[in-house]
Amino acid sequence: MQLMGNTALVTGAGSGLGAATARYFAAQGTRVVLLDFDIDRARMVAGEIGGHAVQADVSDEAAVGRALDEAAGLLEGAPRIVVNCAGVGHAARIVGREGKLSFDTFEKTLKVNLFGTYNVMSHAAKRMLGEDPLETGERGVIVNTASVAFEDGQLGQAAYSASKGGIAAMSLPAAREFAQHGIRVMAIAPGLFRTPMMEGLPEEVTTKITANIPFPPRLGEPDEFALLAGHIASNSFLNGTTIRLDGAVRLPPR
Ligand code: NAD
């Protein structure tokens, strides 16, 4: 699918990987709607790149429906490219100190990361179905963001890994379901990236983290994530799978 002159919706676009992805698509000549819970940050990035910002909590199904309608109005049709980056990274032991269970963390993480991705994917696909196919036969492409924690979750990442495992596992059945309509579904599983999520960590922690990354021995740059999202959108033969983008890192137990 061509990026120039095309349309995209990026969630979590007010920060980190989502913001870099929105900037990348805009630089390729794609018209972009930036969805975020934090509307001020989404507006700031949108202002830089000539995009539009819409607000929604992705875990709220009805709000996502309204945001997708708003996006379709702004883009004069359903976005053809959807990249889901909205997410949270809470950590907690399953059984914490003094036997306290982490149900709340589990529920919140699953709601935002897994249900949020499902909400945006389902509402986007429904609207893509109403569009004519492009010359490649495609109606759209959906790129979801998992994490390497879907395979090598660390201690404290039961909730996060479960949410990202769900995202990775959805790629194939979703791609199979939408195949007859020319809609592709992919996931990216990033390793460790230099975003506000990571920048908050003390330097010695970042040094310890990067020491585990074989090559290149540094955090990934958000632009490198955006480049892969752009490639997935451009390459029509990529479908129904999850790509690790991680400098060969395998997370240690803790
Ligand atoms: P970030 O915190 O910089 O950005 C996340 C954005 O999502 C923020 O703008 C935030 O406002 C938005 N958001 C959060 N909850 C939301 C909700 N309920 N509804 C709408 N928007 C919401 O994070 P990031 O590092 O850019 O991460 C983006 C995605 O990539 C996340 O899904 C994260 O789990 C995943 N990921 C990140 C890394 C990394 O190293 N940074 C690694 C693996 C996976």
PDB file of C-alpha atoms and ligand atoms in Angstrom:
ATOM      1  CA  MET A   1       0.000   0.000   0.000  1.00  0.00           C
ATOM      2  CA  GLN A   2       1.355   3.384  -0.981  1.00  0.00           C
ATOM      3  CA  LEU A   3       1.974   5.874   1.844  1.00  0.00           C
ATOM      4  CA  MET A   4       1.905   9.055  -0.232  1.00  0.00           C
ATOM      5  CA  GLY A   5      -1.602  10.495  -0.341  1.00  0.00           C
ATOM      6  CA  ASN A   6      -2.915   7.752   1.942  1.00  0.00           C
ATOM      7  CA  THR A   7      -4.586   8.092   5.356  1.00  0.00           C
ATOM      8  CA  ALA A   8      -3.547   6.832   8.802  1.00  0.00           C
ATOM      9  CA  LEU A   9      -4.730   6.734  12.388  1.00  0.00           C
ATOM     10  CA  VAL A  10      -2.058   6.323  15.070  1.00  0.00           C
ATOM     11  CA  THR A  11      -3.035   5.712  18.702  1.00  0.00           C
ATOM     12  CA  GLY A  12      -0.817   6.737  21.595  1.00  0.00           C
ATOM     13  CA  ALA A  13       0.453   9.338  19.154  1.00  0.00           C
ATOM     14  CA  GLY A  14       1.106  11.993  21.775  1.00  0.00           C
ATOM     15  CA  SER A  15       4.328  10.318  22.907  1.00  0.00           C
ATOM     16  CA  GLY A  16       7.108   7.836  22.190  1.00  0.00           C
ATOM     17  CA  LEU A  17       6.626   5.232  19.475  1.00  0.00           C
ATOM     18  CA  GLY A  18       3.218   6.576  18.423  1.00  0.00           C
ATOM     19  CA  ALA A  19       4.482  10.144  18.025  1.00  0.00           C
ATOM     20  CA  ALA A  20       7.465   8.955  15.951  1.00  0.00           C
ATOM     21  CA  THR A  21       5.122   6.870  13.785  1.00  0.00           C
ATOM     22  CA  ALA A  22       2.758   9.788  13.201  1.00  0.00           C
ATOM     23  CA  ARG A  23       5.728  11.992  12.250  1.00  0.00           C
ATOM     24  CA  TYR A  24       7.095   9.331   9.892  1.00  0.00           C
ATOM     25  CA  PHE A  25       3.818   8.839   8.057  1.00  0.00           C
ATOM     26  CA  ALA A  26       3.278  12.593   7.728  1.00  0.00           C
ATOM     27  CA  ALA A  27       6.807  12.914   6.274  1.00  0.00           C
ATOM     28  CA  GLN A  28       5.867  10.288   3.658  1.00  0.00           C
ATOM     29  CA  GLY A  29       2.850  12.341   2.578  1.00  0.00           C
ATOM     30  CA  THR A  30       0.224  10.384   4.540  1.00  0.00           C
ATOM     31  CA  ARG A  31      -2.612  12.343   6.182  1.00  0.00           C
ATOM     32  CA  VAL A  32      -2.600  11.433   9.862  1.00  0.00           C
ATOM     33  CA  VAL A  33      -5.093  11.469  12.734  1.00  0.00           C
ATOM     34  CA  LEU A  34      -3.426  11.189  16.136  1.00  0.00           C
ATOM     35  CA  LEU A  35      -5.494   9.532  18.858  1.00  0.00           C
ATOM     36  CA  ASP A  36      -4.484   9.804  22.483  1.00  0.00           C
ATOM     37  CA  PHE A  37      -5.987   9.988  25.931  1.00  0.00           C
ATOM     38  CA  ASP A  38      -3.648  12.926  26.507  1.00  0.00           C
ATOM     39  CA  ILE A  39      -5.161  15.331  23.986  1.00  0.00           C
ATOM     40  CA  ASP A  40      -2.700  18.165  24.718  1.00  0.00           C
ATOM     41  CA  ARG A  41       0.273  16.046  23.710  1.00  0.00           C
ATOM     42  CA  ALA A  42      -1.545  14.683  20.679  1.00  0.00           C
ATOM     43  CA  ARG A  43      -2.413  18.255  19.619  1.00  0.00           C
ATOM     44  CA  MET A  44       1.207  19.317  20.031  1.00  0.00           C
ATOM     45  CA  VAL A  45       2.487  16.566  17.708  1.00  0.00           C
ATOM     46  CA  ALA A  46      -0.424  17.097  15.310  1.00  0.00           C
ATOM     47  CA  GLY A  47       0.438  20.796  15.145  1.00  0.00           C
ATOM     48  CA  GLU A  48       4.032  19.978  14.172  1.00  0.00           C
ATOM     49  CA  ILE A  49       3.064  17.674  11.315  1.00  0.00           C
ATOM     50  CA  GLY A  50      -0.183  19.165  10.043  1.00  0.00           C
ATOM     51  CA  GLY A  51      -2.279  16.283  11.415  1.00  0.00           C
ATOM     52  CA  HIS A  52      -5.476  16.169  13.462  1.00  0.00           C
ATOM     53  CA  ALA A  53      -5.782  15.132  17.116  1.00  0.00           C
ATOM     54  CA  VAL A  54      -8.716  13.200  18.574  1.00  0.00           C
ATOM     55  CA  GLN A  55      -9.210  12.134  22.169  1.00  0.00           C
ATOM     56  CA  ALA A  56     -10.273   8.735  23.451  1.00  0.00           C
ATOM     57  CA  ASP A  57      -9.456   6.256  26.161  1.00  0.00           C
ATOM     58  CA  VAL A  58      -8.861   3.152  24.047  1.00  0.00           C
ATOM     59  CA  SER A  59     -10.249   0.921  26.793  1.00  0.00           C
ATOM     60  CA  ASP A  60     -13.654   2.635  26.392  1.00  0.00           C
ATOM     61  CA  GLU A  61     -15.332   0.893  23.466  1.00  0.00           C
ATOM     62  CA  ALA A  62     -17.981   3.546  22.857  1.00  0.00           C
ATOM     63  CA  ALA A  63     -15.399   6.350  23.000  1.00  0.00           C
ATOM     64  CA  VAL A  64     -13.260   4.514  20.438  1.00  0.00           C
ATOM     65  CA  GLY A  65     -16.289   4.236  18.139  1.00  0.00           C
ATOM     66  CA  ARG A  66     -16.857   7.996  18.380  1.00  0.00           C
ATOM     67  CA  ALA A  67     -13.160   8.741  17.804  1.00  0.00           C
ATOM     68  CA  LEU A  68     -13.086   6.514  14.724  1.00  0.00           C
ATOM     69  CA  ASP A  69     -16.137   8.333  13.329  1.00  0.00           C
ATOM     70  CA  GLU A  70     -14.415  11.640  14.008  1.00  0.00           C
ATOM     71  CA  ALA A  71     -11.246  10.395  12.287  1.00  0.00           C
ATOM     72  CA  ALA A  72     -13.223   9.178   9.270  1.00  0.00           C
ATOM     73  CA  GLY A  73     -14.869  12.612   9.052  1.00  0.00           C
ATOM     74  CA  LEU A  74     -11.500  14.397   9.156  1.00  0.00           C
ATOM     75  CA  LEU A  75      -9.947  12.048   6.588  1.00  0.00           C
ATOM     76  CA  GLU A  76     -13.075  11.833   4.378  1.00  0.00           C
ATOM     77  CA  GLY A  77     -13.162   8.066   4.765  1.00  0.00           C
ATOM     78  CA  ALA A  78     -11.924   5.332   7.066  1.00  0.00           C
ATOM     79  CA  PRO A  79      -8.170   5.507   7.737  1.00  0.00           C
ATOM     80  CA  ARG A  80      -6.452   2.911   5.522  1.00  0.00           C
ATOM     81  CA  ILE A  81      -3.508   2.478   7.893  1.00  0.00           C
ATOM     82  CA  VAL A  82      -4.036   2.020  11.633  1.00  0.00           C
ATOM     83  CA  VAL A  83      -1.111   1.746  14.046  1.00  0.00           C
ATOM     84  CA  ASN A  84      -1.969   0.947  17.656  1.00  0.00           C
ATOM     85  CA  CYS A  85       0.653   2.314  20.052  1.00  0.00           C
ATOM     86  CA  ALA A  86      -1.481   3.344  23.055  1.00  0.00           C
ATOM     87  CA  GLY A  87      -0.402   1.270  26.007  1.00  0.00           C
ATOM     88  CA  VAL A  88       0.695   1.155  29.622  1.00  0.00           C
ATOM     89  CA  GLY A  89       3.521  -0.733  31.291  1.00  0.00           C
ATOM     90  CA  HIS A  90       2.552  -1.409  34.900  1.00  0.00           C
ATOM     91  CA  ALA A  91       4.640  -3.988  36.772  1.00  0.00           C
ATOM     92  CA  ALA A  92       3.537  -6.065  39.764  1.00  0.00           C
ATOM     93  CA  ARG A  93       4.141  -9.470  41.283  1.00  0.00           C
ATOM     94  CA  ILE A  94       1.152 -11.827  41.039  1.00  0.00           C
ATOM     95  CA  VAL A  95       1.310 -12.313  44.800  1.00  0.00           C
ATOM     96  CA  GLY A  96       2.862  -9.229  46.335  1.00  0.00           C
ATOM     97  CA  ARG A  97       4.186  -8.456  49.769  1.00  0.00           C
ATOM     98  CA  GLU A  98       2.014  -9.723  52.615  1.00  0.00           C
ATOM     99  CA  GLY A  99       0.020 -11.793  50.117  1.00  0.00           C
ATOM    100  CA  LYS A 100      -1.605  -8.850  48.311  1.00  0.00           C
ATOM    101  CA  LEU A 101      -2.812  -9.979  44.881  1.00  0.00           C
ATOM    102  CA  SER A 102      -2.308  -7.711  41.867  1.00  0.00           C
ATOM    103  CA  PHE A 103      -5.763  -8.089  40.340  1.00  0.00           C
ATOM    104  CA  ASP A 104      -6.139  -4.324  39.822  1.00  0.00           C
ATOM    105  CA  THR A 105      -2.894  -4.080  37.849  1.00  0.00           C
ATOM    106  CA  PHE A 106      -3.860  -7.116  35.799  1.00  0.00           C
ATOM    107  CA  GLU A 107      -7.296  -5.731  34.969  1.00  0.00           C
ATOM    108  CA  LYS A 108      -6.061  -2.206  34.115  1.00  0.00           C
ATOM    109  CA  THR A 109      -3.208  -3.482  31.942  1.00  0.00           C
ATOM    110  CA  LEU A 110      -5.421  -5.915  30.039  1.00  0.00           C
ATOM    111  CA  LYS A 111      -8.107  -3.258  29.578  1.00  0.00           C
ATOM    112  CA  VAL A 112      -5.790  -0.669  28.050  1.00  0.00           C
ATOM    113  CA  ASN A 113      -3.326  -2.844  26.144  1.00  0.00           C
ATOM    114  CA  LEU A 114      -5.402  -5.803  24.955  1.00  0.00           C
ATOM    115  CA  PHE A 115      -9.011  -4.581  25.007  1.00  0.00           C
ATOM    116  CA  GLY A 116      -7.841  -1.147  23.817  1.00  0.00           C
ATOM    117  CA  THR A 117      -6.066  -2.658  20.821  1.00  0.00           C
ATOM    118  CA  TYR A 118      -9.064  -4.878  20.101  1.00  0.00           C
ATOM    119  CA  ASN A 119     -11.445  -1.899  20.312  1.00  0.00           C
ATOM    120  CA  VAL A 120      -9.442   0.194  17.852  1.00  0.00           C
ATOM    121  CA  MET A 121      -8.815  -2.765  15.528  1.00  0.00           C
ATOM    122  CA  SER A 122     -12.474  -3.814  15.443  1.00  0.00           C
ATOM    123  CA  HIS A 123     -13.862  -0.295  14.938  1.00  0.00           C
ATOM    124  CA  ALA A 124     -11.248   0.483  12.287  1.00  0.00           C
ATOM    125  CA  ALA A 125     -11.847  -2.777  10.402  1.00  0.00           C
ATOM    126  CA  LYS A 126     -15.603  -2.227  10.424  1.00  0.00           C
ATOM    127  CA  ARG A 127     -15.140   1.160   8.778  1.00  0.00           C
ATOM    128  CA  MET A 128     -12.456  -0.102   6.327  1.00  0.00           C
ATOM    129  CA  LEU A 129     -14.991  -2.684   5.083  1.00  0.00           C
ATOM    130  CA  GLY A 130     -17.113   0.181   3.770  1.00  0.00           C
ATOM    131  CA  GLU A 131     -14.267   1.531   1.595  1.00  0.00           C
ATOM    132  CA  ASP A 132     -13.491   0.470  -1.994  1.00  0.00           C
ATOM    133  CA  PRO A 133     -10.337  -1.619  -2.367  1.00  0.00           C
ATOM    134  CA  LEU A 134      -7.208   0.137  -3.641  1.00  0.00           C
ATOM    135  CA  GLU A 135      -5.488  -1.013  -6.845  1.00  0.00           C
ATOM    136  CA  THR A 136      -3.496  -3.575  -4.812  1.00  0.00           C
ATOM    137  CA  GLY A 137      -6.793  -5.157  -3.688  1.00  0.00           C
ATOM    138  CA  GLU A 138      -6.180  -3.854  -0.151  1.00  0.00           C
ATOM    139  CA  ARG A 139      -8.752  -2.026   1.905  1.00  0.00           C
ATOM    140  CA  GLY A 140      -6.473  -1.394   4.840  1.00  0.00           C
ATOM    141  CA  VAL A 141      -3.723  -2.513   7.188  1.00  0.00           C
ATOM    142  CA  ILE A 142      -3.707  -2.659  10.982  1.00  0.00           C
ATOM    143  CA  VAL A 143      -0.412  -2.735  12.887  1.00  0.00           C
ATOM    144  CA  ASN A 144      -0.641  -3.552  16.602  1.00  0.00           C
ATOM    145  CA  THR A 145       2.135  -3.103  19.154  1.00  0.00           C
ATOM    146  CA  ALA A 146       3.041  -6.100  21.282  1.00  0.00           C
ATOM    147  CA  SER A 147       6.383  -6.299  23.134  1.00  0.00           C
ATOM    148  CA  VAL A 148       9.198  -8.826  23.378  1.00  0.00           C
ATOM    149  CA  ALA A 149       7.635  -9.498  26.796  1.00  0.00           C
ATOM    150  CA  PHE A 150       5.012 -11.529  24.900  1.00  0.00           C
ATOM    151  CA  GLU A 151       7.681 -14.235  24.722  1.00  0.00           C
ATOM    152  CA  ASP A 152      10.219 -13.396  27.414  1.00  0.00           C
ATOM    153  CA  GLY A 153       8.306 -11.618  30.148  1.00  0.00           C
ATOM    154  CA  GLN A 154      10.331 -10.767  33.243  1.00  0.00           C
ATOM    155  CA  LEU A 155       9.441 -11.178  36.876  1.00  0.00           C
ATOM    156  CA  GLY A 156       6.667  -8.673  37.581  1.00  0.00           C
ATOM    157  CA  GLN A 157       5.440  -8.674  33.977  1.00  0.00           C
ATOM    158  CA  ALA A 158       2.638 -11.265  34.197  1.00  0.00           C
ATOM    159  CA  ALA A 159      -0.044  -8.682  33.385  1.00  0.00           C
ATOM    160  CA  TYR A 160       2.000  -6.861  30.725  1.00  0.00           C
ATOM    161  CA  SER A 161       3.114 -10.117  29.069  1.00  0.00           C
ATOM    162  CA  ALA A 162      -0.444 -11.486  29.089  1.00  0.00           C
ATOM    163  CA  SER A 163      -1.698  -8.303  27.409  1.00  0.00           C
ATOM    164  CA  LYS A 164       1.054  -8.373  24.785  1.00  0.00           C
ATOM    165  CA  GLY A 165       0.705 -12.130  24.251  1.00  0.00           C
ATOM    166  CA  GLY A 166      -2.955 -11.516  23.470  1.00  0.00           C
ATOM    167  CA  ILE A 167      -2.030  -8.855  20.928  1.00  0.00           C
ATOM    168  CA  ALA A 168       0.508 -11.117  19.222  1.00  0.00           C
ATOM    169  CA  ALA A 169      -1.921 -14.051  19.203  1.00  0.00           C
ATOM    170  CA  MET A 170      -4.702 -11.979  17.610  1.00  0.00           C
ATOM    171  CA  SER A 171      -2.676 -11.167  14.482  1.00  0.00           C
ATOM    172  CA  LEU A 172      -3.297 -14.453  12.682  1.00  0.00           C
ATOM    173  CA  PRO A 173      -7.010 -15.000  13.402  1.00  0.00           C
ATOM    174  CA  ALA A 174      -7.730 -11.326  12.662  1.00  0.00           C
ATOM    175  CA  ALA A 175      -5.733 -11.500   9.402  1.00  0.00           C
ATOM    176  CA  ARG A 176      -7.609 -14.662   8.444  1.00  0.00           C
ATOM    177  CA  GLU A 177     -10.981 -13.108   9.204  1.00  0.00           C
ATOM    178  CA  PHE A 178     -10.317  -9.930   7.205  1.00  0.00           C
ATOM    179  CA  ALA A 179      -8.373 -11.563   4.349  1.00  0.00           C
ATOM    180  CA  GLN A 180     -11.413 -11.824   2.069  1.00  0.00           C
ATOM    181  CA  HIS A 181     -11.836  -8.048   2.426  1.00  0.00           C
ATOM    182  CA  GLY A 182      -8.198  -7.145   1.725  1.00  0.00           C
ATOM    183  CA  ILE A 183      -7.383  -5.987   5.251  1.00  0.00           C
ATOM    184  CA  ARG A 184      -4.024  -7.084   6.712  1.00  0.00           C
ATOM    185  CA  VAL A 185      -3.218  -7.366  10.412  1.00  0.00           C
ATOM    186  CA  MET A 186       0.328  -7.388  11.794  1.00  0.00           C
ATOM    187  CA  ALA A 187       2.033  -6.875  15.126  1.00  0.00           C
ATOM    188  CA  ILE A 188       5.429  -5.454  16.066  1.00  0.00           C
ATOM    189  CA  ALA A 189       7.090  -6.707  19.256  1.00  0.00           C
ATOM    190  CA  PRO A 190       9.576  -3.988  20.220  1.00  0.00           C
ATOM    191  CA  GLY A 191      12.515  -4.637  22.494  1.00  0.00           C
ATOM    192  CA  LEU A 192      13.714  -1.711  24.600  1.00  0.00           C
ATOM    193  CA  PHE A 193      13.167   1.717  23.079  1.00  0.00           C
ATOM    194  CA  ARG A 194      14.180   5.215  24.078  1.00  0.00           C
ATOM    195  CA  THR A 195      10.764   6.716  24.876  1.00  0.00           C
ATOM    196  CA  PRO A 196       9.433   8.627  27.907  1.00  0.00           C
ATOM    197  CA  MET A 197       8.578   5.181  29.369  1.00  0.00           C
ATOM    198  CA  MET A 198      12.337   4.413  29.447  1.00  0.00           C
ATOM    199  CA  GLU A 199      13.781   7.909  29.803  1.00  0.00           C
ATOM    200  CA  GLY A 200      12.435   8.099  33.346  1.00  0.00           C
ATOM    201  CA  LEU A 201      14.781   5.336  34.481  1.00  0.00           C
ATOM    202  CA  PRO A 202      18.042   6.104  36.336  1.00  0.00           C
ATOM    203  CA  GLU A 203      21.167   5.928  34.137  1.00  0.00           C
ATOM    204  CA  GLU A 204      22.583   2.846  35.893  1.00  0.00           C
ATOM    205  CA  VAL A 205      19.351   0.962  35.146  1.00  0.00           C
ATOM    206  CA  THR A 206      19.483   1.941  31.455  1.00  0.00           C
ATOM    207  CA  THR A 207      23.146   0.883  31.313  1.00  0.00           C
ATOM    208  CA  LYS A 208      22.229  -2.498  32.785  1.00  0.00           C
ATOM    209  CA  ILE A 209      19.382  -2.897  30.299  1.00  0.00           C
ATOM    210  CA  THR A 210      21.475  -2.004  27.245  1.00  0.00           C
ATOM    211  CA  ALA A 211      24.257  -4.376  28.351  1.00  0.00           C
ATOM    212  CA  ASN A 212      21.830  -7.200  27.486  1.00  0.00           C
ATOM    213  CA  ILE A 213      21.255  -5.991  23.912  1.00  0.00           C
ATOM    214  CA  PRO A 214      23.674  -7.852  21.574  1.00  0.00           C
ATOM    215  CA  PHE A 215      23.712  -5.419  18.638  1.00  0.00           C
ATOM    216  CA  PRO A 216      23.391  -2.550  18.430  1.00  0.00           C
ATOM    217  CA  PRO A 217      24.148  -2.226  22.162  1.00  0.00           C
ATOM    218  CA  ARG A 218      21.783   0.671  22.813  1.00  0.00           C
ATOM    219  CA  LEU A 219      18.071   1.364  23.205  1.00  0.00           C
ATOM    220  CA  GLY A 220      16.049   1.323  19.999  1.00  0.00           C
ATOM    221  CA  GLU A 221      15.120   4.685  18.529  1.00  0.00           C
ATOM    222  CA  PRO A 222      11.412   5.462  18.053  1.00  0.00           C
ATOM    223  CA  ASP A 223      12.221   6.278  14.394  1.00  0.00           C
ATOM    224  CA  GLU A 224      13.319   2.658  13.918  1.00  0.00           C
ATOM    225  CA  PHE A 225       9.904   1.501  15.114  1.00  0.00           C
ATOM    226  CA  ALA A 226       8.226   3.998  12.774  1.00  0.00           C
ATOM    227  CA  LEU A 227      10.316   2.735   9.856  1.00  0.00           C
ATOM    228  CA  LEU A 228       9.058  -0.817  10.422  1.00  0.00           C
ATOM    229  CA  ALA A 229       5.444   0.341  10.787  1.00  0.00           C
ATOM    230  CA  GLY A 230       5.878   2.187   7.480  1.00  0.00           C
ATOM    231  CA  HIS A 231       7.407  -0.865   5.827  1.00  0.00           C
ATOM    232  CA  ILE A 232       4.583  -3.105   7.023  1.00  0.00           C
ATOM    233  CA  ALA A 233       2.054  -0.666   5.575  1.00  0.00           C
ATOM    234  CA  SER A 234       3.977  -0.566   2.268  1.00  0.00           C
ATOM    235  CA  ASN A 235       4.677  -4.292   1.910  1.00  0.00           C
ATOM    236  CA  SER A 236       1.443  -6.041   0.960  1.00  0.00           C
ATOM    237  CA  PHE A 237       2.834  -9.541   1.523  1.00  0.00           C
ATOM    238  CA  LEU A 238       3.351  -9.040   5.267  1.00  0.00           C
ATOM    239  CA  ASN A 239       0.299 -10.395   7.049  1.00  0.00           C
ATOM    240  CA  GLY A 240      -0.839 -12.345  10.105  1.00  0.00           C
ATOM    241  CA  THR A 241       2.364 -12.420  12.130  1.00  0.00           C
ATOM    242  CA  THR A 242       4.415 -10.644  14.801  1.00  0.00           C
ATOM    243  CA  ILE A 243       7.866  -9.201  14.076  1.00  0.00           C
ATOM    244  CA  ARG A 244      10.387  -8.754  16.899  1.00  0.00           C
ATOM    245  CA  LEU A 245      12.330  -5.490  16.609  1.00  0.00           C
ATOM    246  CA  ASP A 246      14.881  -5.846  19.352  1.00  0.00           C
ATOM    247  CA  GLY A 247      18.624  -5.945  18.434  1.00  0.00           C
ATOM    248  CA  ALA A 248      18.525  -9.688  19.293  1.00  0.00           C
ATOM    249  CA  VAL A 249      17.741  -9.040  22.966  1.00  0.00           C
ATOM    250  CA  ARG A 250      16.207 -11.829  25.060  1.00  0.00           C
ATOM    251  CA  LEU A 251      15.035 -10.460  28.374  1.00  0.00           C
ATOM    252  CA  PRO A 252      16.586 -12.092  31.435  1.00  0.00           C
ATOM    253  CA  PRO A 253      14.326 -13.325  34.262  1.00  0.00           C
ATOM    254  CA  ARG A 254      14.650 -10.015  36.142  1.00  0.00           C
TER     255      ARG A 254
HETATM  256  P1  NAD B   1       4.642   6.229  25.978  1.00  0.00           P
HETATM  257  O1  NAD B   1       4.221   6.172  27.394  1.00  0.00           O
HETATM  258  O2  NAD B   1       5.740   7.131  25.550  1.00  0.00           O
HETATM  259  O3  NAD B   1       3.370   6.544  25.061  1.00  0.00           O
HETATM  260  C1  NAD B   1       2.138   5.907  25.241  1.00  0.00           C
HETATM  261  C2  NAD B   1       1.028   6.836  24.797  1.00  0.00           C
HETATM  262  O4  NAD B   1      -0.207   6.126  24.943  1.00  0.00           O
HETATM  263  C3  NAD B   1       0.912   8.105  25.662  1.00  0.00           C
HETATM  264  O5  NAD B   1       0.811   9.254  24.835  1.00  0.00           O
HETATM  265  C4  NAD B   1      -0.363   7.893  26.461  1.00  0.00           C
HETATM  266  O6  NAD B   1      -1.086   9.077  26.749  1.00  0.00           O
HETATM  267  C5  NAD B   1      -1.157   6.982  25.525  1.00  0.00           C
HETATM  268  N1  NAD B   1      -2.142   6.183  26.263  1.00  0.00           N
HETATM  269  C6  NAD B   1      -1.932   5.456  27.390  1.00  0.00           C
HETATM  270  N2  NAD B   1      -3.076   4.898  27.809  1.00  0.00           N
HETATM  271  C7  NAD B   1      -4.035   5.277  26.911  1.00  0.00           C
HETATM  272  C8  NAD B   1      -5.416   5.016  26.808  1.00  0.00           C
HETATM  273  N3  NAD B   1      -6.072   4.270  27.713  1.00  0.00           N
HETATM  274  N4  NAD B   1      -6.094   5.548  25.757  1.00  0.00           N
HETATM  275  C9  NAD B   1      -5.450   6.321  24.845  1.00  0.00           C
HETATM  276  N5  NAD B   1      -4.138   6.606  24.909  1.00  0.00           N
HETATM  277  C10 NAD B   1      -3.442   6.089  25.934  1.00  0.00           C
HETATM  278  O7  NAD B   1       4.963   4.717  25.586  1.00  0.00           O
HETATM  279  P2  NAD B   1       5.826   4.094  24.384  1.00  0.00           P
HETATM  280  O8  NAD B   1       7.131   3.669  24.947  1.00  0.00           O
HETATM  281  O9  NAD B   1       5.765   4.948  23.174  1.00  0.00           O
HETATM  282  O10 NAD B   1       4.988   2.766  24.128  1.00  0.00           O
HETATM  283  C11 NAD B   1       4.075   2.644  23.048  1.00  0.00           C
HETATM  284  C12 NAD B   1       3.651   1.184  22.966  1.00  0.00           C
HETATM  285  O11 NAD B   1       4.803   0.379  22.725  1.00  0.00           O
HETATM  286  C13 NAD B   1       3.011   0.635  24.254  1.00  0.00           C
HETATM  287  O12 NAD B   1       1.982  -0.250  23.896  1.00  0.00           O
HETATM  288  C14 NAD B   1       4.143  -0.125  24.905  1.00  0.00           C
HETATM  289  O13 NAD B   1       3.676  -1.179  25.714  1.00  0.00           O
HETATM  290  C15 NAD B   1       4.876  -0.661  23.681  1.00  0.00           C
HETATM  291  N6  NAD B   1       6.268  -0.998  23.927  1.00  0.00           N
HETATM  292  C16 NAD B   1       7.174  -0.034  24.304  1.00  0.00           C
HETATM  293  C17 NAD B   1       8.499  -0.410  24.543  1.00  0.00           C
HETATM  294  C18 NAD B   1       9.563   0.595  24.933  1.00  0.00           C
HETATM  295  O14 NAD B   1      10.706   0.166  25.214  1.00  0.00           O
HETATM  296  N7  NAD B   1       9.297   1.884  24.961  1.00  0.00           N
HETATM  297  C19 NAD B   1       8.872  -1.744  24.410  1.00  0.00           C
HETATM  298  C20 NAD B   1       7.932  -2.691  24.039  1.00  0.00           C
HETATM  299  C21 NAD B   1       6.633  -2.298  23.799  1.00  0.00           C
END
